Amino acid sequence: QVQLVESGGGVVQPGRSLRLSCAASGSTFSSYAMHWVRQAPGKGLEWVAVISYDGRNNYYADSVKGRFTISRDNSKNTLYLQMNSLRAEDTAVYYCARDLLVGATTGGLDYWGQGTLVTVSS
Amino acid sequence: EIVMTQSPATLSVSPGERATLSCRASQSVSSNLAWYQQKPGQAPRLLIYGASTRATGIPARFSGSGSGTEFTLTISSLQSEDFAVYYCQQYNNWPTFGPGTKVDIK
């Protein structure tokens, strides 16, 4: 059974940084692209970033480009999201999610973690 | 960016009835369309991908159809556990989600 567990959320002041982690188990983590998706309180879903299965390629939503960095450590089965220069509008539950297909980056998301809440407030 | 719209925003249905949810893309996404179900306090769950393929473990009462810019999710006979918010998502380009349709009890 695939399991994704996020951690690292919390309350942070505007302009500060935070790093989220997503620990994966139950499948071959290194075979799948991984994504971060966020959901502001009471709002819909917003895709944030993706990293290829081998970590060589990553892409970002315009809203976070230049501030957030996605990375992975396949030896630790862990995905990361480094978030810098945080803004109030970054306040959301952040989910990690696995891509649909082995060895590809499709954008379809078949397994999701339970999410971690990031609150940006002074 | 491909903009996704969903209708209606809220759908009130009685248990056992059929529910039909619509999703439209601002440009063609071929069949690169997924549907997700989200209940309060939970993560989204994949229901349908490739516009019409049910994900693992999804009951047969859920079905998807469409291609290009027009898509439909049908729940043939609503069960109590189906009352939730449903999102469509295109992945033909960088992923974008629709605003969601809330299915509540009539």
mmCIF file of C-alpha atoms in Angstrom:
data_model
loop_
_atom_site.group_PDB
_atom_site.id
_atom_site.type_symbol
_atom_site.label_atom_id
_atom_site.label_comp_id
_atom_site.label_asym_id
_atom_site.label_seq_id
_atom_site.Cartn_x
_atom_site.Cartn_y
_atom_site.Cartn_z
ATOM 1 C CA GLN A 1 0.000 0.000 0.000
ATOM 2 C CA VAL A 2 1.436 3.353 -1.077
ATOM 3 C CA GLN A 3 1.767 5.806 1.762
ATOM 4 C CA LEU A 4 2.875 9.433 1.612
ATOM 5 C CA VAL A 5 3.389 11.370 4.839
ATOM 6 C CA GLU A 6 4.089 15.094 4.801
ATOM 7 C CA SER A 7 5.749 17.013 7.601
ATOM 8 C CA GLY A 8 7.350 20.379 8.267
ATOM 9 C CA GLY A 9 4.340 22.670 8.207
ATOM 10 C CA GLY A 10 3.721 25.349 10.787
ATOM 11 C CA VAL A 11 3.360 29.058 11.374
ATOM 12 C CA VAL A 12 6.006 31.284 9.798
ATOM 13 C CA GLN A 13 6.389 35.035 9.387
ATOM 14 C CA PRO A 14 6.206 36.670 5.957
ATOM 15 C CA GLY A 15 9.579 36.679 4.215
ATOM 16 C CA ARG A 16 10.869 33.664 6.136
ATOM 17 C CA SER A 17 11.552 30.136 4.923
ATOM 18 C CA LEU A 18 10.218 26.656 5.575
ATOM 19 C CA ARG A 19 11.041 23.199 4.255
ATOM 20 C CA LEU A 20 8.423 20.531 3.810
ATOM 21 C CA SER A 21 9.154 16.818 3.574
ATOM 22 C CA CYS A 22 7.159 13.913 2.190
ATOM 23 C CA ALA A 23 8.179 10.403 3.208
ATOM 24 C CA ALA A 24 7.089 7.681 0.812
ATOM 25 C CA SER A 25 6.632 3.965 1.383
ATOM 26 C CA GLY A 26 4.959 0.994 -0.257
ATOM 27 C CA SER A 27 6.168 1.533 -3.812
ATOM 28 C CA THR A 28 9.325 2.181 -5.775
ATOM 29 C CA PHE A 29 9.660 5.870 -4.990
ATOM 30 C CA SER A 30 12.521 6.351 -7.433
ATOM 31 C CA SER A 31 10.362 5.243 -10.381
ATOM 32 C CA TYR A 32 7.766 8.011 -10.140
ATOM 33 C CA ALA A 33 7.634 11.743 -10.690
ATOM 34 C CA MET A 34 6.351 13.545 -7.619
ATOM 35 C CA HIS A 35 4.280 16.679 -7.213
ATOM 36 C CA TRP A 36 3.311 19.268 -4.624
ATOM 37 C CA VAL A 37 -0.252 20.592 -4.683
ATOM 38 C CA ARG A 38 -1.668 23.144 -2.263
ATOM 39 C CA GLN A 39 -5.105 24.173 -1.054
ATOM 40 C CA ALA A 40 -5.744 27.502 0.645
ATOM 41 C CA PRO A 41 -8.306 27.375 3.472
ATOM 42 C CA GLY A 42 -11.784 26.894 2.006
ATOM 43 C CA LYS A 43 -10.454 27.089 -1.558
ATOM 44 C CA GLY A 44 -9.700 24.771 -4.462
ATOM 45 C CA LEU A 45 -6.583 22.884 -5.482
ATOM 46 C CA GLU A 46 -3.507 24.524 -6.992
ATOM 47 C CA TRP A 47 -0.624 22.598 -8.504
ATOM 48 C CA VAL A 48 2.716 23.908 -7.210
ATOM 49 C CA ALA A 49 5.632 21.910 -8.600
ATOM 50 C CA VAL A 50 6.799 18.616 -10.082
ATOM 51 C CA ILE A 51 10.096 16.767 -10.098
ATOM 52 C CA SER A 52 10.936 13.919 -12.462
ATOM 53 C CA TYR A 53 11.546 10.416 -11.142
ATOM 54 C CA ASP A 54 15.336 10.866 -11.374
ATOM 55 C CA GLY A 55 15.374 14.426 -10.059
ATOM 56 C CA ARG A 56 16.826 15.850 -13.253
ATOM 57 C CA ASN A 57 13.854 17.964 -14.224
ATOM 58 C CA ASN A 58 11.556 20.181 -12.235
ATOM 59 C CA TYR A 59 8.876 22.689 -13.051
ATOM 60 C CA TYR A 60 6.928 25.234 -11.067
ATOM 61 C CA ALA A 61 3.710 27.179 -11.084
ATOM 62 C CA ASP A 62 4.283 30.852 -11.895
ATOM 63 C CA SER A 63 3.016 31.793 -8.435
ATOM 64 C CA VAL A 64 6.003 30.130 -6.731
ATOM 65 C CA LYS A 65 8.711 30.226 -9.393
ATOM 66 C CA GLY A 66 11.951 31.671 -8.050
ATOM 67 C CA ARG A 67 10.855 31.228 -4.426
ATOM 68 C CA PHE A 68 10.178 27.491 -4.042
ATOM 69 C CA THR A 69 12.497 24.588 -4.845
ATOM 70 C CA ILE A 70 11.405 20.983 -5.209
ATOM 71 C CA SER A 71 13.944 18.221 -4.664
ATOM 72 C CA ARG A 72 14.115 14.545 -3.798
ATOM 73 C CA ASP A 73 16.417 12.024 -2.189
ATOM 74 C CA ASN A 74 15.679 8.642 -3.725
ATOM 75 C CA SER A 75 18.010 6.916 -1.255
ATOM 76 C CA LYS A 76 15.733 8.144 1.544
ATOM 77 C CA ASN A 77 12.411 7.839 -0.331
ATOM 78 C CA THR A 78 11.757 11.465 0.497
ATOM 79 C CA LEU A 79 10.469 14.475 -1.410
ATOM 80 C CA TYR A 80 11.120 18.049 -0.314
ATOM 81 C CA LEU A 81 9.773 21.528 -0.903
ATOM 82 C CA GLN A 82 11.990 24.412 0.135
ATOM 83 C CA MET A 83 9.864 27.528 0.447
ATOM 84 C CA ASN A 84 11.599 30.909 0.657
ATOM 85 C CA SER A 85 10.297 34.479 0.789
ATOM 86 C CA LEU A 86 6.950 33.247 2.032
ATOM 87 C CA ARG A 87 3.876 35.410 1.590
ATOM 88 C CA ALA A 88 0.463 35.443 3.235
ATOM 89 C CA GLU A 89 -1.016 34.026 0.036
ATOM 90 C CA ASP A 90 1.145 30.912 0.429
ATOM 91 C CA THR A 91 -0.976 29.917 3.420
ATOM 92 C CA ALA A 92 -2.423 26.507 2.538
ATOM 93 C CA VAL A 93 -2.434 22.801 3.161
ATOM 94 C CA TYR A 94 0.397 21.354 1.108
ATOM 95 C CA TYR A 95 -0.032 17.863 -0.316
ATOM 96 C CA CYS A 96 2.564 15.675 -1.949
ATOM 97 C CA ALA A 97 1.238 13.391 -4.657
ATOM 98 C CA ARG A 98 2.599 10.643 -6.880
ATOM 99 C CA ASP A 99 2.396 10.790 -10.651
ATOM 100 C CA LEU A 100 0.253 8.237 -12.437
ATOM 101 C CA LEU A 101 2.832 6.497 -14.582
ATOM 102 C CA VAL A 102 6.162 4.859 -13.923
ATOM 103 C CA GLY A 103 9.072 6.734 -15.439
ATOM 104 C CA ALA A 104 6.976 9.546 -16.854
ATOM 105 C CA THR A 105 5.629 12.929 -15.858
ATOM 106 C CA THR A 106 1.989 13.034 -16.800
ATOM 107 C CA GLY A 107 0.480 15.326 -14.195
ATOM 108 C CA GLY A 108 -2.184 12.851 -13.193
ATOM 109 C CA LEU A 109 -1.959 12.163 -9.462
ATOM 110 C CA ASP A 110 -2.852 8.748 -8.120
ATOM 111 C CA TYR A 111 -1.733 8.813 -4.483
ATOM 112 C CA TRP A 112 -1.820 11.766 -2.107
ATOM 113 C CA GLY A 113 -0.509 12.407 1.362
ATOM 114 C CA GLN A 114 -2.727 13.731 4.139
ATOM 115 C CA GLY A 115 -1.263 17.232 3.833
ATOM 116 C CA THR A 116 0.606 19.631 6.101
ATOM 117 C CA LEU A 117 -0.643 23.118 6.941
ATOM 118 C CA VAL A 118 1.554 26.129 6.317
ATOM 119 C CA THR A 119 0.388 29.418 7.806
ATOM 120 C CA VAL A 120 2.218 32.596 6.861
ATOM 121 C CA SER A 121 1.384 35.315 9.336
ATOM 122 C CA SER A 122 3.070 37.976 11.412
ATOM 123 C CA GLU B 1 -2.487 28.259 -18.793
ATOM 124 C CA ILE B 2 -5.452 26.028 -19.478
ATOM 125 C CA VAL B 3 -8.464 27.204 -17.477
ATOM 126 C CA MET B 4 -10.897 24.597 -16.211
ATOM 127 C CA THR B 5 -14.497 25.374 -15.367
ATOM 128 C CA GLN B 6 -17.036 23.124 -13.656
ATOM 129 C CA SER B 7 -20.797 23.180 -13.453
ATOM 130 C CA PRO B 8 -22.863 23.341 -11.442
ATOM 131 C CA ALA B 9 -21.073 24.777 -8.427
ATOM 132 C CA THR B 10 -23.428 22.830 -6.164
ATOM 133 C CA LEU B 11 -25.554 19.822 -7.012
ATOM 134 C CA SER B 12 -28.275 18.681 -4.612
ATOM 135 C CA VAL B 13 -29.156 15.034 -5.101
ATOM 136 C CA SER B 14 -31.130 12.431 -3.186
ATOM 137 C CA PRO B 15 -29.456 9.120 -2.299
ATOM 138 C CA GLY B 16 -30.001 6.591 -5.059
ATOM 139 C CA GLU B 17 -30.349 9.252 -7.744
ATOM 140 C CA ARG B 18 -28.015 9.880 -10.646
ATOM 141 C CA ALA B 19 -25.579 12.798 -10.571
ATOM 142 C CA THR B 20 -24.014 14.363 -13.660
ATOM 143 C CA LEU B 21 -21.094 16.776 -13.242
ATOM 144 C CA SER B 22 -19.613 18.804 -16.091
ATOM 145 C CA CYS B 23 -16.109 20.079 -16.729
ATOM 146 C CA ARG B 24 -14.878 22.279 -19.561
ATOM 147 C CA ALA B 25 -11.358 23.177 -20.638
ATOM 148 C CA SER B 26 -10.411 26.487 -22.254
ATOM 149 C CA GLN B 27 -8.564 24.550 -24.963
ATOM 150 C CA SER B 28 -8.293 20.937 -25.959
ATOM 151 C CA VAL B 29 -6.681 18.636 -23.399
ATOM 152 C CA SER B 30 -7.262 15.500 -25.470
ATOM 153 C CA SER B 31 -8.130 12.763 -22.939
ATOM 154 C CA ASN B 32 -5.667 14.012 -20.312
ATOM 155 C CA LEU B 33 -8.367 14.653 -17.754
ATOM 156 C CA ALA B 34 -8.776 13.347 -14.218
ATOM 157 C CA TRP B 35 -11.530 13.534 -11.620
ATOM 158 C CA TYR B 36 -10.927 13.649 -7.873
ATOM 159 C CA GLN B 37 -13.210 13.345 -4.882
ATOM 160 C CA GLN B 38 -12.487 15.286 -1.698
ATOM 161 C CA LYS B 39 -14.273 14.989 1.620
ATOM 162 C CA PRO B 40 -13.877 17.540 4.436
ATOM 163 C CA GLY B 41 -10.524 17.252 6.182
ATOM 164 C CA GLN B 42 -9.247 14.639 3.733
ATOM 165 C CA ALA B 43 -6.885 14.597 0.808
ATOM 166 C CA PRO B 44 -8.293 14.313 -2.704
ATOM 167 C CA ARG B 45 -8.774 10.795 -4.046
ATOM 168 C CA LEU B 46 -8.302 9.909 -7.700
ATOM 169 C CA LEU B 47 -11.482 8.552 -9.272
ATOM 170 C CA ILE B 48 -10.957 8.734 -13.029
ATOM 171 C CA TYR B 49 -7.968 9.333 -15.289
ATOM 172 C CA GLY B 50 -7.587 9.396 -19.031
ATOM 173 C CA ALA B 51 -11.098 10.913 -19.028
ATOM 174 C CA SER B 52 -12.780 7.528 -18.626
ATOM 175 C CA THR B 53 -10.554 4.995 -16.818
ATOM 176 C CA ARG B 54 -11.510 4.239 -13.239
ATOM 177 C CA ALA B 55 -8.649 4.267 -10.763
ATOM 178 C CA THR B 56 -7.895 1.219 -8.666
ATOM 179 C CA GLY B 57 -10.665 0.375 -6.230
ATOM 180 C CA ILE B 58 -13.183 2.893 -7.557
ATOM 181 C CA PRO B 59 -16.736 1.519 -7.739
ATOM 182 C CA ALA B 60 -18.368 1.014 -11.111
ATOM 183 C CA ARG B 61 -21.072 3.583 -10.306
ATOM 184 C CA PHE B 62 -18.470 6.252 -11.153
ATOM 185 C CA SER B 63 -17.923 6.803 -14.869
ATOM 186 C CA GLY B 64 -16.219 9.463 -16.934
ATOM 187 C CA SER B 65 -16.636 10.518 -20.528
ATOM 188 C CA GLY B 66 -15.592 13.180 -22.987
ATOM 189 C CA SER B 67 -12.523 14.388 -24.822
ATOM 190 C CA GLY B 68 -11.131 17.642 -26.120
ATOM 191 C CA THR B 69 -12.797 20.375 -24.088
ATOM 192 C CA GLU B 70 -15.992 18.814 -22.699
ATOM 193 C CA PHE B 71 -16.068 16.171 -19.979
ATOM 194 C CA THR B 72 -18.615 14.538 -17.702
ATOM 195 C CA LEU B 73 -18.468 12.592 -14.469
ATOM 196 C CA THR B 74 -21.531 10.483 -13.778
ATOM 197 C CA ILE B 75 -22.387 8.822 -10.498
ATOM 198 C CA SER B 76 -25.114 6.368 -11.400
ATOM 199 C CA SER B 77 -26.721 5.887 -7.984
ATOM 200 C CA LEU B 78 -25.489 8.140 -5.212
ATOM 201 C CA GLN B 79 -24.491 6.499 -1.966
ATOM 202 C CA SER B 80 -24.145 8.338 1.347
ATOM 203 C CA GLU B 81 -20.356 8.220 1.095
ATOM 204 C CA ASP B 82 -20.426 10.021 -2.286
ATOM 205 C CA PHE B 83 -21.454 13.390 -0.896
ATOM 206 C CA ALA B 84 -18.280 15.409 -1.348
ATOM 207 C CA VAL B 85 -16.561 17.953 -3.578
ATOM 208 C CA TYR B 86 -15.443 16.783 -7.010
ATOM 209 C CA TYR B 87 -12.613 18.385 -8.959
ATOM 210 C CA CYS B 88 -11.614 17.899 -12.557
ATOM 211 C CA GLN B 89 -7.983 18.387 -13.537
ATOM 212 C CA GLN B 90 -6.267 18.561 -16.898
ATOM 213 C CA TYR B 91 -2.755 17.237 -17.321
ATOM 214 C CA ASN B 92 -2.253 17.835 -21.009
ATOM 215 C CA ASN B 93 -0.146 20.818 -20.015
ATOM 216 C CA TRP B 94 1.005 21.912 -16.558
ATOM 217 C CA PRO B 95 -1.761 20.657 -14.297
ATOM 218 C CA THR B 96 -4.711 22.892 -13.581
ATOM 219 C CA PHE B 97 -7.827 22.127 -11.575
ATOM 220 C CA GLY B 98 -11.403 23.203 -11.889
ATOM 221 C CA PRO B 99 -13.055 25.074 -8.989
ATOM 222 C CA GLY B 100 -15.009 22.018 -7.910
ATOM 223 C CA THR B 101 -18.620 20.846 -7.724
ATOM 224 C CA LYS B 102 -20.079 20.200 -4.306
ATOM 225 C CA VAL B 103 -22.535 17.306 -4.251
ATOM 226 C CA ASP B 104 -24.784 17.560 -1.246
ATOM 227 C CA ILE B 105 -27.863 15.831 0.064
ATOM 228 C CA LYS B 106 -31.203 17.029 -1.259
#
